[in-house]
Coordinates of C-alpha atoms in Angstrom, one line a residue:
L21 CA 8.9 89.7 143.1
S22 CA 7.3 90.1 146.5
Q23 CA 9.1 86.9 147.8
S24 CA 12.3 87.4 145.8
D25 CA 15.7 88.3 147.0
A26 CA 16.2 92.1 147.1
N27 CA 19.9 92.1 147.9
I28 CA 22.0 94.0 145.4
S29 CA 25.6 95.2 145.7
F30 CA 26.1 98.8 144.5
E31 CA 29.8 99.0 145.4
D32 CA 30.8 99.1 141.7
V33 CA 28.4 101.8 140.6
E34 CA 30.1 104.3 138.3
S35 CA 29.4 108.0 138.0
E36 CA 27.2 109.5 135.3
I37 CA 25.3 112.7 135.3
Y38 CA 21.6 112.5 134.5
R39 CA 18.7 114.7 135.3
V40 CA 15.5 113.8 136.9
D41 CA 13.3 116.8 136.7
L42 CA 11.0 117.1 139.7
E43 CA 7.7 118.6 138.5
Q44 CA 5.9 120.1 141.4
L45 CA 2.4 118.7 141.7
G46 CA 1.4 120.3 145.0
D47 CA 2.9 121.9 148.0
Q48 CA 5.4 119.1 148.7
N49 CA 4.7 116.6 146.0
Y50 CA 7.1 116.0 143.0
S51 CA 6.9 113.7 140.0
P52 CA 10.3 112.6 138.5
K53 CA 11.0 112.9 134.8
P54 CA 14.5 112.0 133.5
F55 CA 16.7 114.1 131.2
K56 CA 20.2 115.4 131.2
I57 CA 21.2 118.1 133.6
D58 CA 24.4 119.9 134.7
A59 CA 25.9 119.1 138.1
A60 CA 24.5 122.3 139.8
G61 CA 21.0 121.5 138.6
R62 CA 21.3 117.9 139.9
Q63 CA 22.4 119.1 143.3
R64 CA 19.5 121.5 143.6
F65 CA 16.9 118.7 142.7
N66 CA 18.6 116.2 144.9
S67 CA 18.6 118.6 147.8
I68 CA 14.8 118.8 147.6
I69 CA 14.6 115.0 148.2
L70 CA 17.3 114.9 150.9
A71 CA 15.7 117.7 152.9
G72 CA 12.7 115.5 153.5
S73 CA 12.0 112.9 156.1
R74 CA 13.4 109.3 155.8
E75 CA 9.9 108.2 154.7
S76 CA 9.7 110.8 152.0
Q77 CA 13.2 110.0 150.8
V78 CA 12.3 106.4 150.4
R79 CA 9.1 107.3 148.6
D80 CA 10.8 109.8 146.2
V81 CA 13.8 107.7 145.4
T82 CA 11.6 104.7 144.8
A83 CA 9.4 106.9 142.4
R84 CA 12.5 108.1 140.6
M85 CA 14.0 104.6 140.1
A86 CA 10.6 103.2 139.0
Q87 CA 10.2 106.0 136.4
L88 CA 13.7 105.4 135.0
I89 CA 13.3 101.6 134.9
G90 CA 10.0 101.9 133.0
N91 CA 7.9 99.1 131.7
M92 CA 9.1 95.5 132.5
Y93 CA 6.1 93.6 131.1
P94 CA 4.8 91.1 132.1
I95 CA 5.7 92.3 135.6
T96 CA 3.3 95.0 136.6
D97 CA 4.5 98.5 137.4
L98 CA 3.2 98.2 140.9
E99 CA 5.1 95.0 141.6
V100 CA 8.3 96.6 140.2
K101 CA 7.8 99.7 142.4
R102 CA 7.2 97.6 145.5
Y103 CA 10.4 95.6 144.8
I104 CA 12.4 98.8 144.3
Q105 CA 11.0 100.2 147.6
R106 CA 12.3 97.1 149.4
I107 CA 15.7 97.8 148.0
V108 CA 15.6 101.5 148.9
E109 CA 14.4 100.9 152.4
T110 CA 17.6 99.0 153.2
M111 CA 19.9 101.8 152.0
E112 CA 21.8 103.9 154.5
D113 CA 21.7 107.7 154.2
E114 CA 24.9 107.9 152.3
R115 CA 23.7 105.2 149.9
I116 CA 20.5 107.1 149.2
R117 CA 22.6 110.2 148.5
D118 CA 24.8 108.3 146.1
C119 CA 21.8 106.7 144.4
L120 CA 20.5 110.2 143.7
E121 CA 23.8 111.4 142.3
R122 CA 24.3 108.3 140.0
D123 CA 20.8 107.1 139.5
I124 CA 21.2 105.7 136.0
Y125 CA 23.7 103.2 137.2
Y126 CA 21.6 102.1 140.1
V127 CA 18.7 101.7 137.7
R128 CA 20.8 99.5 135.5
K129 CA 21.7 97.2 138.4
I130 CA 18.2 97.0 139.7
K131 CA 16.8 96.3 136.2
H132 CA 19.4 93.6 135.6
K133 CA 18.4 92.0 139.0
I134 CA 14.7 92.1 138.1
S135 CA 15.4 90.6 134.7
A136 CA 17.5 87.8 136.2
L137 CA 14.8 87.0 138.7
S138 CA 12.2 87.0 136.0
N139 CA 14.2 84.7 133.8
I140 CA 14.8 82.2 136.7
H141 CA 11.0 82.2 137.4
A142 CA 10.2 81.8 133.7
Y143 CA 12.7 79.0 133.3
K144 CA 11.2 77.0 136.2
A145 CA 7.6 77.6 135.2
F146 CA 8.4 76.6 131.6
N147 CA 10.2 73.4 132.6
D148 CA 7.5 72.4 135.0
A149 CA 4.9 72.8 132.3
L150 CA 7.1 70.9 129.8
D151 CA 7.5 68.0 132.2
V152 CA 3.7 67.5 132.5
D153 CA 3.0 68.0 128.8
K154 CA 1.2 71.3 129.2
I155 CA 3.7 72.7 126.7
L156 CA 4.3 70.8 123.5
I157 CA 6.6 71.4 120.5
Q158 CA 5.0 72.2 117.2
P159 CA 6.5 73.4 113.9
S160 CA 5.3 76.9 113.0
F161 CA 8.1 78.5 110.9
H162 CA 8.4 78.4 107.1
L163 CA 11.5 79.7 105.2
P164 CA 10.3 82.5 102.9
E165 CA 10.7 82.3 99.1
F166 CA 13.0 85.3 99.2
I167 CA 14.6 87.7 101.7
A168 CA 15.7 91.3 101.5
P169 CA 18.3 91.9 104.3
S170 CA 19.0 95.5 105.3
S171 CA 22.7 94.7 104.7
N172 CA 24.3 91.8 102.9
A173 CA 27.1 89.4 104.0
P174 CA 29.9 88.7 101.6
A175 CA 29.0 85.9 99.2
L176 CA 29.8 82.4 100.5
P177 CA 29.2 79.0 98.8
K178 CA 26.1 76.9 99.6
S179 CA 24.0 79.9 100.9
L180 CA 20.2 79.2 100.7
Y181 CA 19.5 82.7 99.3
S182 CA 21.3 84.7 96.7
A183 CA 22.1 87.3 99.4
E184 CA 22.3 86.5 103.1
A185 CA 22.2 89.0 106.0
S186 CA 25.4 90.6 107.3
M187 CA 27.6 88.9 109.9
G188 CA 30.1 89.8 112.6
G189 CA 33.7 88.8 112.5
F190 CA 33.4 85.6 114.5
E191 CA 30.2 84.7 112.8
S192 CA 31.9 85.0 109.4
R193 CA 34.8 82.9 110.5
V194 CA 32.4 80.1 111.8
M195 CA 30.5 80.1 108.5
N196 CA 33.6 80.2 106.3
N197 CA 34.7 77.0 108.0
I198 CA 31.3 75.3 107.9
V199 CA 30.7 75.9 104.1
N200 CA 33.9 74.0 103.4
L201 CA 32.5 70.8 105.0
D202 CA 31.3 68.2 102.5
S203 CA 28.4 67.3 104.8
V204 CA 26.8 70.7 104.4
Q205 CA 23.9 71.1 101.8
W206 CA 23.0 74.7 102.5
W207 CA 23.2 77.4 105.2
H208 CA 21.1 80.5 106.1
R209 CA 21.9 83.5 108.2
N210 CA 18.8 83.7 110.4
L211 CA 17.0 87.0 110.3
S212 CA 16.3 89.3 113.3
R213 CA 13.4 89.5 115.6
G214 CA 10.0 89.1 114.0
K215 CA 11.4 87.8 110.7
G216 CA 13.5 84.8 111.4
F217 CA 13.2 81.4 113.0
R218 CA 12.9 81.5 116.8
I219 CA 12.9 79.0 119.6
N220 CA 9.8 80.1 121.5
G221 CA 10.3 79.1 125.2
Y222 CA 10.9 81.0 128.5
I223 CA 12.7 83.4 126.2
N224 CA 12.4 84.0 122.5
H225 CA 15.7 82.8 121.1
Y226 CA 16.7 83.8 117.5
P227 CA 19.8 81.7 116.7
D228 CA 22.4 82.9 114.2
F229 CA 22.4 80.2 111.6
L230 CA 20.4 77.4 110.1
V231 CA 22.5 74.7 108.5
K232 CA 21.0 71.8 106.5
M233 CA 23.1 68.7 106.2
K234 CA 23.1 66.3 103.3
S235 CA 21.9 63.6 105.7
G236 CA 18.7 65.6 106.2
K237 CA 19.5 66.9 109.7
L238 CA 18.9 70.6 110.4
V239 CA 21.5 72.1 112.7
V240 CA 20.6 75.4 114.5
I241 CA 23.8 77.3 115.5
E242 CA 24.3 80.2 117.9
T243 CA 27.8 81.8 117.9
K244 CA 29.4 83.5 120.8
G245 CA 32.7 85.3 120.7
D246 CA 34.9 84.9 123.7
D247 CA 34.9 88.6 124.3
R248 CA 31.1 88.9 124.5
D249 CA 29.1 89.5 127.6
N250 CA 27.4 86.1 127.9
T251 CA 24.9 87.0 130.6
D252 CA 22.0 85.4 128.7
S253 CA 24.0 82.6 126.9
M254 CA 23.2 79.9 129.5
L255 CA 19.5 80.6 129.2
K256 CA 19.8 80.3 125.4
L257 CA 21.9 77.2 125.6
K258 CA 19.5 75.4 127.9
L259 CA 16.5 76.4 125.8
G260 CA 18.3 75.2 122.6
K261 CA 19.1 71.8 124.1
L262 CA 15.5 71.4 125.4
W263 CA 14.3 72.2 121.8
E264 CA 16.8 69.7 120.4
A265 CA 15.6 66.9 122.8
K266 CA 11.9 67.6 121.9
A267 CA 12.3 68.2 118.2
G268 CA 13.7 64.7 117.4
P269 CA 16.8 63.1 115.9
M270 CA 16.8 65.2 112.7
F271 CA 17.4 68.4 114.6
R272 CA 20.4 69.6 116.5
Y273 CA 21.3 72.8 118.4
M274 CA 24.8 74.1 118.9
M275 CA 26.2 77.1 120.7
V276 CA 29.7 77.7 119.4
F277 CA 32.5 79.6 121.1
D278 CA 36.0 80.2 119.8
Q279 CA 38.1 78.8 122.6
N280 CA 36.2 79.1 126.0
P281 CA 32.8 77.4 125.7
L282 CA 30.2 77.3 128.5
D283 CA 29.4 73.8 129.8
G284 CA 27.3 72.1 127.2
A285 CA 28.5 74.4 124.4
E286 CA 31.1 73.7 121.7
R287 CA 34.6 75.0 120.9
L288 CA 34.6 75.9 117.2
S289 CA 37.1 73.2 116.3
D290 CA 35.0 70.5 118.1
A291 CA 31.8 71.8 116.4
L292 CA 33.4 71.4 113.0
K293 CA 34.3 67.8 113.7
K294 CA 30.7 67.0 114.7
L295 CA 29.2 68.8 111.7
A296 CA 31.5 66.8 109.4
L297 CA 29.9 63.6 110.7
Y298 CA 26.3 64.7 110.7

């Protein structure tokens, strides 16, 4: 993070009241701890920070932001704190005041920025290692003999298990169409983190469905409704396509949207046409 861009626009920050209790440690030293507070209490605590010098304001606001952001492993706490300090140092007095009043929203934007930078770095490092064969693809997942989903989906033909895990509205529509294809042998609603199949790369991607075709191909499918926030969709799509390229001709990856796919993803109608031919 030390060499990364620290420019963030806070113009769209919304208001929300949160408390950061300043626990006095010494004569002028305070340690921030977050919990809810009324407006009067917030004003009192913020006044303590704003009454200090510019240097102490930067230090205290940085400490508050770092406390609220919390652990961002594998990035160290010190590295995160130094990055936050670079951001706070560029803030004008009015921006610091606003940051104290609406800290939780500033935290969200800063955390999102750090996550985005981390993903960019991980993506490049992963691809560089993949290009020189320092990372290889190896099978490591086995479908269990039986599953016990916390909530079940409505029964559909060709399911691999007697009960599959629950699905959202668009997921159900996708699978209702897929099971009607003659080319499909079976399908499985992939389970959640720690239980299901994952594509292990610069992120851990747990796709929505595994679909086995009568031809022997296994198609991994991720569904994305058009109303969803697709911030991480491109990362998943790129990883899925890398996995497809390395896994060989008997494996396919699809990211399926209803009507507005990302570049490289599929519209539902187009995905169904391809699946019919697999």
